[in-house]
CSV table of C-alpha atoms and ligand atoms in Angstrom, one decimal:
chain,number,residue,atom,x,y,z
A,1,MET,CA,26.3,-33.3,-28.1
A,2,HIS,CA,27.3,-33.1,-24.5
A,3,ARG,CA,27.7,-36.6,-23.1
A,4,THR,CA,25.0,-36.3,-20.4
A,5,LEU,CA,22.6,-34.8,-22.9
A,6,ALA,CA,23.3,-37.7,-25.3
A,7,ASP,CA,22.7,-40.2,-22.5
A,8,ASP,CA,19.4,-38.6,-21.7
A,9,LEU,CA,18.3,-38.6,-25.3
A,10,GLY,CA,19.1,-42.3,-25.5
A,11,ARG,CA,17.0,-43.0,-22.4
A,12,LEU,CA,14.2,-40.5,-22.9
A,13,PRO,CA,11.3,-43.0,-22.7
A,14,GLU,CA,12.7,-44.4,-19.3
A,15,LEU,CA,13.3,-40.9,-18.0
A,16,LEU,CA,9.7,-39.9,-18.8
A,17,GLN,CA,8.5,-43.1,-17.1
A,18,SER,CA,10.4,-42.1,-13.9
A,19,ALA,CA,8.9,-38.7,-14.0
A,20,ARG,CA,5.5,-40.2,-14.6
A,21,ASP,CA,5.9,-42.5,-11.6
A,22,PHE,CA,7.1,-39.6,-9.4
A,23,ALA,CA,4.2,-37.4,-10.5
A,24,ALA,CA,1.7,-40.2,-9.9
A,25,ARG,CA,2.9,-40.7,-6.4
A,26,GLU,CA,2.8,-37.0,-5.7
A,27,VAL,CA,-0.7,-36.6,-7.2
A,28,SER,CA,-2.1,-39.6,-5.3
A,29,GLY,CA,-0.8,-38.1,-2.0
A,30,LEU,CA,-2.2,-34.7,-2.8
A,31,ALA,CA,-5.2,-34.9,-0.5
A,32,ASP,CA,-3.1,-35.7,2.5
A,33,ARG,CA,-0.2,-33.4,1.7
A,34,PRO,CA,0.1,-30.5,4.2
A,35,VAL,CA,-1.7,-27.6,2.5
A,36,ALA,CA,1.2,-25.2,3.1
A,37,HIS,CA,4.9,-25.2,4.1
A,38,LEU,CA,5.8,-22.4,6.4
A,39,GLY,CA,9.3,-23.6,7.1
A,40,LYS,CA,12.5,-22.2,5.7
A,41,ALA,CA,13.5,-23.1,2.2
A,42,PRO,CA,16.9,-24.8,1.6
A,43,GLY,CA,19.9,-22.6,1.0
A,44,ARG,CA,21.0,-22.0,-2.6
A,45,ASP,CA,23.2,-24.5,-4.3
A,46,PRO,CA,26.0,-23.3,-6.6
A,47,LEU,CA,25.5,-23.5,-10.3
A,48,PRO,CA,26.2,-27.1,-11.4
A,49,ALA,CA,29.2,-27.3,-13.7
A,50,ALA,CA,29.0,-30.8,-14.9
A,51,GLY,CA,25.3,-31.6,-14.4
A,52,THR,CA,23.7,-34.8,-13.2
A,53,GLY,CA,21.5,-35.8,-16.1
A,54,ALA,CA,17.7,-35.7,-15.9
A,55,GLU,CA,17.5,-38.7,-13.5
A,56,GLY,CA,19.9,-37.0,-11.1
A,57,ALA,CA,18.0,-33.7,-11.3
A,58,LEU,CA,14.8,-35.5,-10.4
A,59,ASP,CA,16.5,-37.1,-7.4
A,60,ARG,CA,17.8,-33.7,-6.3
A,61,PHE,CA,14.4,-32.1,-6.8
A,62,ALA,CA,12.7,-34.9,-4.9
A,63,GLU,CA,15.1,-34.5,-2.0
A,64,ARG,CA,15.6,-30.8,-1.7
A,65,TRP,CA,12.5,-29.0,-3.0
A,66,ALA,CA,9.5,-31.3,-3.5
A,67,PRO,CA,8.8,-31.8,0.3
A,68,GLY,CA,8.4,-28.0,0.7
A,69,PHE,CA,5.9,-27.6,-2.1
A,70,SER,CA,2.4,-26.7,-0.9
A,71,GLY,CA,-0.8,-28.7,-1.4
A,72,SER,CA,-2.3,-25.8,-3.3
A,73,ALA,CA,-3.6,-28.1,-6.0
A,74,GLY,CA,-5.4,-30.1,-3.3
A,75,PRO,CA,-8.9,-30.0,-1.8
A,76,ARG,CA,-8.4,-28.0,1.4
A,77,TYR,CA,-6.4,-25.1,0.0
A,78,LEU,CA,-9.0,-22.4,0.1
A,79,GLY,CA,-6.7,-19.3,-0.1
A,80,PHE,CA,-7.1,-16.7,-2.8
A,81,VAL,CA,-9.2,-18.3,-5.5
A,82,THR,CA,-7.1,-21.4,-6.3
A,83,GLY,CA,-8.1,-24.1,-8.8
A,84,GLY,CA,-6.3,-27.4,-9.1
A,85,SER,CA,-5.7,-29.4,-12.2
A,86,THR,CA,-8.2,-32.1,-13.3
A,87,PRO,CA,-6.7,-35.3,-14.7
A,88,ALA,CA,-7.5,-34.3,-18.3
A,89,ALA,CA,-6.1,-30.8,-17.8
A,90,LEU,CA,-2.9,-32.2,-16.4
A,91,THR,CA,-2.6,-34.5,-19.4
A,92,GLY,CA,-3.1,-31.6,-21.7
A,93,ASP,CA,-0.4,-29.6,-19.9
A,94,TRP,CA,2.1,-32.4,-20.2
A,95,LEU,CA,1.4,-32.6,-23.9
A,96,THR,CA,1.8,-28.8,-24.3
A,97,SER,CA,5.4,-29.2,-23.2
A,98,THR,CA,5.8,-32.4,-25.2
A,99,TYR,CA,5.0,-30.7,-28.5
A,100,ASP,CA,6.4,-27.3,-27.5
A,101,GLN,CA,4.4,-25.4,-30.1
A,102,ASN,CA,4.9,-21.7,-30.5
A,103,VAL,CA,1.3,-20.4,-31.1
A,104,SER,CA,2.3,-17.0,-32.3
A,105,GLY,CA,0.8,-17.7,-35.7
A,106,GLY,CA,-0.6,-20.4,-37.9
A,107,GLY,CA,0.7,-21.9,-41.1
A,108,ASP,CA,3.0,-24.7,-39.9
A,109,SER,CA,0.8,-26.4,-37.4
A,110,PHE,CA,-2.8,-27.0,-36.3
A,111,ALA,CA,-2.0,-25.5,-32.9
A,112,ALA,CA,-3.5,-22.1,-33.6
A,113,ALA,CA,-6.7,-23.7,-34.9
A,114,LEU,CA,-6.9,-25.7,-31.7
A,115,GLU,CA,-6.7,-22.5,-29.7
A,116,HIS,CA,-9.4,-20.9,-31.9
A,117,GLU,CA,-11.7,-24.0,-31.3
A,118,THR,CA,-11.0,-23.8,-27.5
A,119,VAL,CA,-11.7,-20.0,-27.4
A,120,GLY,CA,-15.0,-20.7,-29.2
A,121,TRP,CA,-16.0,-23.3,-26.7
A,122,LEU,CA,-15.2,-21.0,-23.8
A,123,ARG,CA,-17.2,-18.2,-25.4
A,124,GLU,CA,-20.2,-20.5,-25.6
A,125,LEU,CA,-19.6,-21.7,-22.0
A,126,PHE,CA,-19.7,-18.1,-20.7
A,127,GLY,CA,-22.7,-17.2,-22.8
A,128,LEU,CA,-20.9,-14.8,-25.1
A,129,GLY,CA,-21.9,-14.4,-28.8
A,130,GLU,CA,-20.1,-14.6,-32.1
A,131,GLU,CA,-19.1,-10.9,-31.9
A,132,HIS,CA,-16.7,-11.7,-29.2
A,133,SER,CA,-13.3,-12.9,-30.3
A,134,GLY,CA,-10.7,-14.1,-27.8
A,135,ALA,CA,-7.2,-15.3,-27.0
A,136,PHE,CA,-5.4,-17.0,-24.3
A,137,VAL,CA,-3.2,-15.1,-21.9
A,138,SER,CA,-1.3,-16.0,-18.7
A,139,GLY,CA,-3.9,-14.8,-16.1
A,140,ALA,CA,-6.7,-12.5,-15.2
A,141,THR,CA,-4.2,-9.6,-14.6
A,142,VAL,CA,-3.0,-9.8,-18.1
A,143,SER,CA,-6.5,-10.3,-19.4
A,144,ASN,CA,-7.6,-7.1,-17.6
A,145,THR,CA,-4.6,-5.3,-18.9
A,146,VAL,CA,-5.4,-6.3,-22.5
A,147,GLY,CA,-9.0,-5.4,-22.1
A,148,LEU,CA,-8.1,-2.0,-20.7
A,149,ALA,CA,-5.5,-1.4,-23.4
A,150,ILE,CA,-8.2,-1.9,-26.1
A,151,ALA,CA,-10.4,0.4,-24.1
A,152,ARG,CA,-7.7,3.1,-24.1
A,153,GLU,CA,-7.4,2.8,-27.9
A,154,TRP,CA,-11.2,3.1,-28.1
A,155,LEU,CA,-11.1,6.3,-26.1
A,156,GLY,CA,-8.6,7.6,-28.6
A,157,GLU,CA,-10.9,6.7,-31.5
A,158,ARG,CA,-13.7,8.6,-29.8
A,159,LEU,CA,-11.5,11.7,-29.4
A,160,GLY,CA,-10.0,11.5,-32.9
A,161,VAL,CA,-6.5,10.4,-31.9
A,162,SER,CA,-4.6,7.1,-32.0
A,163,VAL,CA,-3.0,6.2,-28.7
A,164,SER,CA,-1.1,3.3,-30.1
A,165,ARG,CA,0.7,5.6,-32.5
A,166,GLU,CA,0.8,9.0,-30.7
A,167,GLY,CA,1.0,7.8,-27.1
A,168,LEU,CA,-1.0,8.5,-24.1
A,169,GLY,CA,-0.2,12.2,-24.2
A,170,ALA,CA,-2.6,12.6,-27.1
A,171,LEU,CA,-5.4,11.5,-24.9
A,172,GLY,CA,-5.1,13.7,-21.9
A,173,ARG,CA,-7.1,12.6,-18.9
A,174,VAL,CA,-8.6,9.1,-18.8
A,175,ASP,CA,-11.5,8.4,-16.5
A,176,VAL,CA,-12.0,4.8,-15.3
A,177,LEU,CA,-15.0,4.2,-13.1
A,178,SER,CA,-15.6,1.1,-11.0
A,179,GLY,CA,-17.4,0.0,-7.8
A,180,SER,CA,-15.2,-2.8,-6.2
A,181,PRO,CA,-12.4,-3.4,-8.7
A,182,HIS,CA,-9.8,-6.1,-8.1
A,183,SER,CA,-6.3,-4.8,-7.3
A,184,SER,CA,-5.1,-6.0,-10.7
A,185,VAL,CA,-7.2,-3.3,-12.4
A,186,THR,CA,-5.1,-0.6,-10.7
A,187,LYS,CA,-2.0,-2.5,-11.5
A,188,ALA,CA,-3.1,-2.6,-15.2
A,189,LEU,CA,-3.8,1.2,-15.1
A,190,SER,CA,-0.3,1.8,-13.8
A,191,ALA,CA,1.3,-0.3,-16.5
A,192,LEU,CA,-0.9,1.3,-19.2
A,193,GLY,CA,0.2,4.8,-18.4
A,194,VAL,CA,-3.2,5.8,-17.2
A,195,GLY,CA,-1.9,5.8,-13.7
A,196,ARG,CA,-3.4,4.3,-10.5
A,197,ASP,CA,-5.0,7.6,-9.7
A,198,GLY,CA,-7.0,7.4,-12.9
A,199,LEU,CA,-9.4,5.0,-11.2
A,200,ARG,CA,-12.5,6.7,-9.7
A,201,GLN,CA,-14.2,4.5,-7.2
A,202,VAL,CA,-18.0,4.7,-7.5
A,203,PRO,CA,-20.0,4.0,-4.3
A,204,VAL,CA,-21.4,0.5,-3.9
A,205,LEU,CA,-25.0,-0.5,-2.9
A,206,SER,CA,-25.7,-0.2,0.8
A,207,GLY,CA,-26.5,-3.3,2.9
A,208,ASN,CA,-23.4,-5.4,3.0
A,209,ARG,CA,-22.9,-5.2,-0.8
A,210,GLU,CA,-19.9,-4.8,-3.1
A,211,ALA,CA,-21.9,-4.3,-6.3
A,212,VAL,CA,-21.8,-0.8,-7.8
A,213,ASP,CA,-24.7,1.5,-7.2
A,214,VAL,CA,-25.8,2.0,-10.8
A,215,GLU,CA,-27.4,5.4,-10.0
A,216,ARG,CA,-24.2,6.7,-8.5
A,217,LEU,CA,-22.4,5.4,-11.6
A,218,ALA,CA,-24.8,7.3,-13.8
A,219,GLU,CA,-24.1,10.5,-11.7
A,220,ALA,CA,-20.3,9.9,-12.1
A,221,LEU,CA,-20.8,9.5,-15.9
A,222,GLU,CA,-23.0,12.6,-16.0
A,223,SER,CA,-20.3,14.6,-14.3
A,224,LEU,CA,-17.9,13.9,-17.3
A,225,GLU,CA,-20.1,16.2,-19.4
A,226,GLY,CA,-20.0,14.0,-22.5
A,227,ARG,CA,-16.3,12.9,-22.3
A,228,PRO,CA,-16.0,9.2,-23.1
A,229,ALA,CA,-14.9,7.0,-20.2
A,230,ILE,CA,-14.0,3.4,-19.3
A,231,VAL,CA,-16.3,1.5,-16.9
A,232,VAL,CA,-14.9,-1.6,-15.2
A,233,ALA,CA,-17.8,-3.8,-14.0
A,234,ASN,CA,-17.1,-6.6,-11.6
A,235,ALA,CA,-18.6,-10.0,-11.9
A,236,GLY,CA,-17.5,-11.8,-8.7
A,237,THR,CA,-15.7,-9.7,-6.1
A,238,VAL,CA,-13.0,-11.6,-4.1
A,239,ASN,CA,-14.4,-11.0,-0.6
A,240,THR,CA,-18.1,-11.6,-1.0
A,241,VAL,CA,-18.5,-12.6,-4.6
A,242,ASP,CA,-20.9,-9.8,-5.4
A,243,PHE,CA,-21.9,-9.0,-8.9
A,244,ASP,CA,-22.6,-5.7,-10.6
A,245,ASP,CA,-25.9,-5.6,-12.4
A,246,LEU,CA,-24.4,-5.9,-15.8
A,247,ARG,CA,-27.6,-5.3,-17.7
A,248,ALA,CA,-28.3,-2.1,-15.8
A,249,VAL,CA,-24.7,-0.9,-16.3
A,250,ALA,CA,-24.9,-1.7,-20.0
A,251,ALA,CA,-28.2,0.2,-20.3
A,252,LEU,CA,-26.4,3.4,-19.3
A,253,LYS,CA,-24.8,3.3,-22.7
A,254,ASP,CA,-28.0,4.8,-24.1
A,255,ARG,CA,-27.2,8.0,-22.3
A,256,TYR,CA,-23.4,7.9,-21.8
A,257,ASP,CA,-20.4,7.1,-24.0
A,258,PHE,CA,-18.2,4.4,-22.3
A,259,TRP,CA,-16.3,1.2,-22.9
A,260,LEU,CA,-17.6,-1.6,-20.7
A,261,HIS,CA,-14.9,-4.0,-19.4
A,262,VAL,CA,-16.1,-6.8,-17.2
A,263,ASP,CA,-13.7,-8.5,-14.8
A,264,ALA,CA,-15.4,-11.9,-14.5
A,265,ALA,CA,-12.2,-13.7,-13.5
A,266,PHE,CA,-13.9,-16.4,-11.5
A,267,GLY,CA,-17.5,-15.1,-11.3
A,268,GLY,CA,-17.9,-15.8,-15.0
A,269,PHE,CA,-18.3,-19.5,-14.1
A,270,ALA,CA,-21.7,-18.7,-12.6
A,271,ALA,CA,-22.8,-18.9,-16.2
A,272,LEU,CA,-22.3,-22.7,-16.1
A,273,SER,CA,-25.2,-23.3,-13.7
A,274,PRO,CA,-28.8,-22.4,-14.4
A,275,ALA,CA,-29.1,-21.7,-10.7
A,276,TYR,CA,-26.5,-18.9,-10.8
A,277,ALA,CA,-26.4,-17.8,-14.5
A,278,HIS,CA,-28.6,-14.8,-13.7
A,279,LEU,CA,-25.6,-13.3,-11.8
A,280,VAL,CA,-23.8,-12.8,-15.1
A,281,ASP,CA,-26.8,-11.9,-17.2
A,282,GLY,CA,-25.7,-9.2,-19.6
A,283,LEU,CA,-22.1,-10.3,-19.8
A,284,ASP,CA,-22.5,-10.5,-23.5
A,285,THR,CA,-23.0,-6.7,-23.7
A,286,ALA,CA,-19.4,-6.1,-22.6
A,287,ASP,CA,-16.9,-4.6,-24.9
A,288,SER,CA,-14.2,-6.7,-23.3
A,289,VAL,CA,-14.3,-9.6,-20.8
A,290,CYS,CA,-11.7,-11.2,-18.5
A,291,VAL,CA,-12.1,-14.8,-17.3
A,292,ASP,CA,-9.4,-16.8,-15.5
A,293,LEU,CA,-9.0,-20.4,-16.3
A,294,HIS,CA,-6.4,-21.5,-13.7
A,295,LYS,CA,-9.1,-20.8,-11.1
A,296,TRP,CA,-12.4,-22.4,-11.7
A,297,LEU,CA,-11.7,-24.3,-14.9
A,298,ASN,CA,-9.1,-26.2,-12.9
A,299,VAL,CA,-6.4,-26.1,-15.5
A,300,PRO,CA,-2.8,-25.6,-14.3
A,301,TYR,CA,-1.2,-22.2,-14.1
A,302,ASP,CA,-1.0,-20.1,-16.1
A,303,ALA,CA,-4.1,-19.6,-18.2
A,304,ALA,CA,-6.8,-17.1,-18.7
A,305,VAL,CA,-8.8,-15.9,-21.6
A,306,GLN,CA,-9.6,-12.4,-22.8
A,307,PHE,CA,-12.6,-11.5,-25.1
A,308,THR,CA,-13.4,-8.4,-27.0
A,309,ARG,CA,-15.8,-7.1,-29.6
A,310,ARG,CA,-13.2,-4.8,-31.1
A,311,ARG,CA,-10.5,-7.0,-32.4
A,312,ASP,CA,-9.6,-4.2,-34.9
A,313,LEU,CA,-8.6,-2.0,-32.0
A,314,GLN,CA,-6.8,-4.9,-30.3
A,315,VAL,CA,-4.7,-5.4,-33.4
A,316,ARG,CA,-3.9,-1.7,-33.5
A,317,VAL,CA,-2.5,-1.9,-30.0
A,318,PHE,CA,-0.7,-5.3,-30.1
A,319,HIS,CA,0.2,-5.9,-33.7
A,320,ASN,CA,3.8,-7.0,-34.3
A,321,ALA,CA,4.0,-6.5,-38.0
A,322,SER,CA,7.1,-5.2,-39.7
A,323,PRO,CA,6.5,-1.9,-41.5
A,324,TYR,CA,6.9,-3.5,-45.0
A,325,LEU,CA,4.4,-6.2,-44.2
A,326,GLY,CA,1.8,-3.7,-43.2
A,327,MET,CA,-1.1,-4.3,-40.8
A,328,PRO,CA,-2.4,-7.8,-40.4
A,329,THR,CA,-5.7,-8.3,-42.2
A,330,GLY,CA,-8.4,-11.0,-42.1
A,331,ASP,CA,-7.9,-13.4,-39.2
A,332,PRO,CA,-4.9,-12.0,-37.5
A,333,ASP,CA,-2.4,-14.3,-35.9
A,334,PHE,CA,-2.3,-14.5,-32.1
A,335,LEU,CA,1.0,-12.6,-31.9
A,336,HIS,CA,-1.0,-9.5,-33.1
A,337,LEU,CA,-3.5,-9.8,-30.3
A,338,THR,CA,-1.7,-10.3,-27.0
A,339,PRO,CA,1.4,-8.9,-25.2
A,340,GLU,CA,3.4,-12.0,-26.0
A,341,ASN,CA,5.0,-12.7,-29.3
A,342,SER,CA,6.0,-16.3,-28.8
A,343,ARG,CA,3.2,-18.1,-27.0
A,344,ARG,CA,2.8,-21.4,-25.2
A,345,LEU,CA,-0.1,-23.6,-26.3
A,346,ARG,CA,-2.1,-22.7,-23.1
A,347,ALA,CA,-5.3,-23.8,-24.8
A,348,LEU,CA,-4.4,-27.5,-24.8
A,349,PRO,CA,-5.1,-28.1,-21.1
A,350,ALA,CA,-8.4,-26.3,-21.4
A,351,TRP,CA,-9.2,-28.2,-24.6
A,352,PHE,CA,-8.5,-31.5,-22.8
A,353,ALA,CA,-10.6,-30.5,-19.8
A,354,LEU,CA,-13.6,-29.4,-21.9
A,355,THR,CA,-13.3,-32.5,-24.1
A,356,ALA,CA,-13.1,-34.8,-21.1
A,357,TYR,CA,-15.8,-33.4,-18.9
A,358,GLY,CA,-17.8,-31.1,-21.1
A,359,ARG,CA,-20.2,-28.4,-19.9
A,360,ASP,CA,-21.9,-30.8,-17.5
A,361,GLY,CA,-18.8,-31.9,-15.8
A,362,HIS,CA,-17.7,-28.4,-15.2
A,363,ARG,CA,-21.1,-27.3,-14.1
A,364,GLU,CA,-20.9,-30.1,-11.5
A,365,ILE,CA,-17.6,-28.7,-10.1
A,366,VAL,CA,-19.1,-25.2,-9.9
A,367,GLU,CA,-22.3,-26.4,-8.2
A,368,ARG,CA,-20.5,-28.6,-5.7
A,369,ASN,CA,-18.1,-25.9,-4.8
A,370,VAL,CA,-21.0,-23.5,-4.2
A,371,ALA,CA,-22.8,-26.0,-2.1
A,372,LEU,CA,-19.7,-26.6,0.0
A,373,ALA,CA,-19.1,-22.9,0.6
A,374,GLY,CA,-22.7,-22.7,1.8
A,375,ARG,CA,-22.1,-25.6,4.1
A,376,LEU,CA,-19.0,-24.0,5.6
A,377,GLY,CA,-20.9,-20.7,5.8
A,378,GLU,CA,-23.7,-22.2,7.9
A,379,ARG,CA,-21.2,-23.8,10.3
A,380,VAL,CA,-19.3,-20.6,10.7
A,381,ALA,CA,-22.5,-18.7,11.4
A,382,ALA,CA,-23.5,-21.2,14.0
A,383,GLU,CA,-20.1,-21.1,15.8
A,384,GLY,CA,-20.0,-18.6,18.6
A,385,ARG,CA,-16.3,-17.9,18.3
A,386,LEU,CA,-16.6,-17.0,14.6
A,387,ARG,CA,-18.6,-14.4,12.8
A,388,LEU,CA,-19.8,-14.6,9.2
A,389,LEU,CA,-19.3,-11.2,7.6
A,390,ALA,CA,-21.4,-11.5,4.5
A,391,PRO,CA,-24.0,-14.0,3.1
A,392,VAL,CA,-22.3,-16.7,1.1
A,393,ARG,CA,-23.4,-15.6,-2.4
A,394,LEU,CA,-21.4,-18.1,-4.4
A,395,ASN,CA,-18.1,-19.9,-3.5
A,396,VAL,CA,-16.4,-17.7,-0.9
A,397,VAL,CA,-16.9,-17.6,2.8
A,398,CYS,CA,-15.9,-14.3,4.4
A,399,PHE,CA,-15.6,-14.5,8.2
A,400,THR,CA,-13.6,-13.4,11.2
A,401,LEU,CA,-13.1,-14.0,14.9
A,402,ALA,CA,-16.1,-13.0,16.9
A,403,GLU,CA,-14.0,-11.4,19.6
A,404,ASP,CA,-11.3,-8.8,19.0
A,405,PRO,CA,-10.6,-9.4,15.3
A,406,SER,CA,-7.5,-7.3,15.4
A,407,GLN,CA,-5.1,-7.6,12.4
A,408,GLU,CA,-2.6,-9.5,14.6
A,409,ARG,CA,-5.1,-12.0,16.0
A,410,VAL,CA,-6.6,-12.7,12.6
A,411,ARG,CA,-3.2,-13.2,11.0
A,412,GLU,CA,-2.2,-15.5,13.9
A,413,PHE,CA,-5.4,-17.4,13.4
A,414,ALA,CA,-4.7,-17.9,9.7
A,415,ARG,CA,-1.1,-18.9,10.4
A,416,ALA,CA,-2.2,-21.5,13.0
A,417,VAL,CA,-4.7,-22.9,10.6
A,418,ALA,CA,-2.1,-23.2,7.8
A,419,ALA,CA,0.5,-24.6,10.2
A,420,SER,CA,-1.9,-27.5,11.0
A,421,GLY,CA,-1.4,-28.6,7.4
A,422,GLU,CA,-5.2,-29.2,7.3
A,423,ALA,CA,-6.5,-26.0,5.6
A,424,PHE,CA,-5.4,-22.8,4.0
A,425,VAL,CA,-7.4,-19.6,4.1
A,426,THR,CA,-6.1,-16.0,3.3
A,427,PRO,CA,-6.5,-12.8,5.3
A,428,THR,CA,-8.4,-9.9,3.9
A,429,PHE,CA,-10.0,-6.6,5.0
A,430,TYR,CA,-13.8,-6.3,4.5
A,431,GLY,CA,-16.3,-3.8,5.8
A,432,GLY,CA,-13.7,-2.2,8.1
A,433,THR,CA,-12.8,-5.5,9.7
A,434,HIS,CA,-9.8,-7.8,9.4
A,435,ALA,CA,-11.1,-11.0,8.1
A,436,LEU,CA,-10.4,-14.3,6.4
A,437,ARG,CA,-11.6,-15.8,3.1
A,438,ALA,CA,-12.2,-19.4,2.3
A,439,ALA,CA,-12.7,-19.8,-1.5
A,440,PHE,CA,-13.9,-23.0,-3.0
A,441,SER,CA,-12.8,-23.7,-6.5
A,442,ASN,CA,-11.0,-27.0,-6.5
A,443,TRP,CA,-12.5,-29.9,-8.3
A,444,ARG,CA,-11.5,-32.4,-5.6
A,445,THR,CA,-13.1,-30.7,-2.6
A,446,SER,CA,-15.7,-32.9,-0.8
A,447,GLU,CA,-18.1,-32.6,2.1
A,448,ALA,CA,-15.6,-34.5,4.3
A,449,ASP,CA,-12.9,-31.9,3.3
A,450,THR,CA,-15.2,-29.1,4.2
A,451,ASP,CA,-15.9,-30.6,7.6
A,452,ARG,CA,-12.2,-31.0,8.2
A,453,VAL,CA,-11.7,-27.3,7.3
A,454,PHE,CA,-14.4,-26.3,9.7
A,455,ASP,CA,-12.9,-28.5,12.5
A,456,VAL,CA,-9.5,-26.9,12.2
A,457,LEU,CA,-11.1,-23.4,12.1
A,458,ARG,CA,-13.0,-24.1,15.3
A,459,ARG,CA,-10.0,-25.6,17.0
A,460,HIS,CA,-7.9,-22.5,16.3
A,461,SER,CA,-10.5,-19.9,16.8
A,462,GLY,CA,-9.6,-19.5,20.4
A,463,THR,CA,-6.1,-18.3,19.6
B,501,LIG,C1,-7.7,-13.6,-9.4
B,501,LIG,C2,-8.4,-12.4,-9.9
B,501,LIG,C3,-7.7,-11.5,-10.7
B,501,LIG,C4,-6.2,-11.7,-11.0
B,501,LIG,O1,-5.9,-13.0,-11.5
B,501,LIG,P1,-4.5,-13.5,-11.8
B,501,LIG,O2,-4.8,-14.8,-12.6
B,501,LIG,O3,-3.9,-13.8,-10.5
B,501,LIG,O4,-3.7,-12.6,-12.6
B,501,LIG,C5,-8.3,-10.4,-11.3
B,501,LIG,N1,-9.6,-10.2,-11.0
B,501,LIG,C6,-10.3,-11.0,-10.1
B,501,LIG,C7,-11.8,-10.7,-9.8
B,501,LIG,C8,-9.7,-12.1,-9.6
B,501,LIG,O5,-10.4,-12.9,-8.8
């Protein structure tokens, strides 16, 4: 064994103690850490020949890189939809690396059984039934991709071909209909060979809405003249957190033949609160469902879950069996269900979080975040230099400068806010206007944080 490696092995408990002390300092300073670092990153070092040992590496990291890391896990980082990491989730994540299990299959470890238990808990949390099976993937983009890959196989089944064997050419045209799909849906269609142009955008409801107009969706399906299609329903749009009427969309199945995929990346968490659960009413009717976990479950990157009612088709697409072993039967191992073969035990942080805080604890995070978004929305609406662009339906505030919201001015506004270190919001384009979004999904965010965010927005709104 290399000498430094042998030294590290001999001192492993002390090394982990140093790492723990370092992490504890960083985590306790998280609320005051600048939300973003806009400065220039250090130049690249040459590849170390001899190596410093783990302690030396920690010193180098602390000196060169750590100061430039953002406070994205902290309470006033409201860009994109960004969760943090609860204490239990962080503990679970450390142990994921500690045990370093490969959850491709079962047999030699309880790890796969733990993933199954966790998926079952999540299914219940989001109001899905026994018919939905699920697996962990790295994020909502991959979850959408897996759901749409199963949908593609289903289209083949309807048309009497097997896309997983014969390829997409056997299928001909693929129609994908959606109202306000997330950009990851077009990315998935590109990767799946359907093509970005395969997406047909269906008009949304009038009156500052992003939810699909179900009558127009019915017309679009009618125009396919009986050809089966894929419908992507959206449960929580990124700009205004609008929700398609999932029950009404699903009811169209009585008349038309389609696969219903629901992108509930963060909107799925509405199910945790009796006050908002109606927004995802009908989620259980979906053929496939995407929910992100590194957003509102507040587990570390990268984790999401995908659910489907047609695991048989999922196995056809993703199975990784050698020809002489044949197709997996019974309860297929995870390697036959997701794009990965070797898989990290992503379920462990989620298992820790759900065990530690339960349904009630996670409901509290959701309800507090929604209340804080409402609080910020009210302040923005009352501030003459800002303009609220949509009602705050759940956890996102979509707003802009009241005067001359040109792309340049809005970007400069966002940059000035980030440069203050106090708050982080991200630019968007909504209703023909350059705008900003403040998304609440971090477990730490308080009223005081929200007021600090508003203060810095007001201060820089004259830019
Ligand atoms: C965030 C998000 C995605 C993509 O999620 P990643 O985890 O970044 O891959 C997809 N759909 C919606 C609605 C989202 O909010």
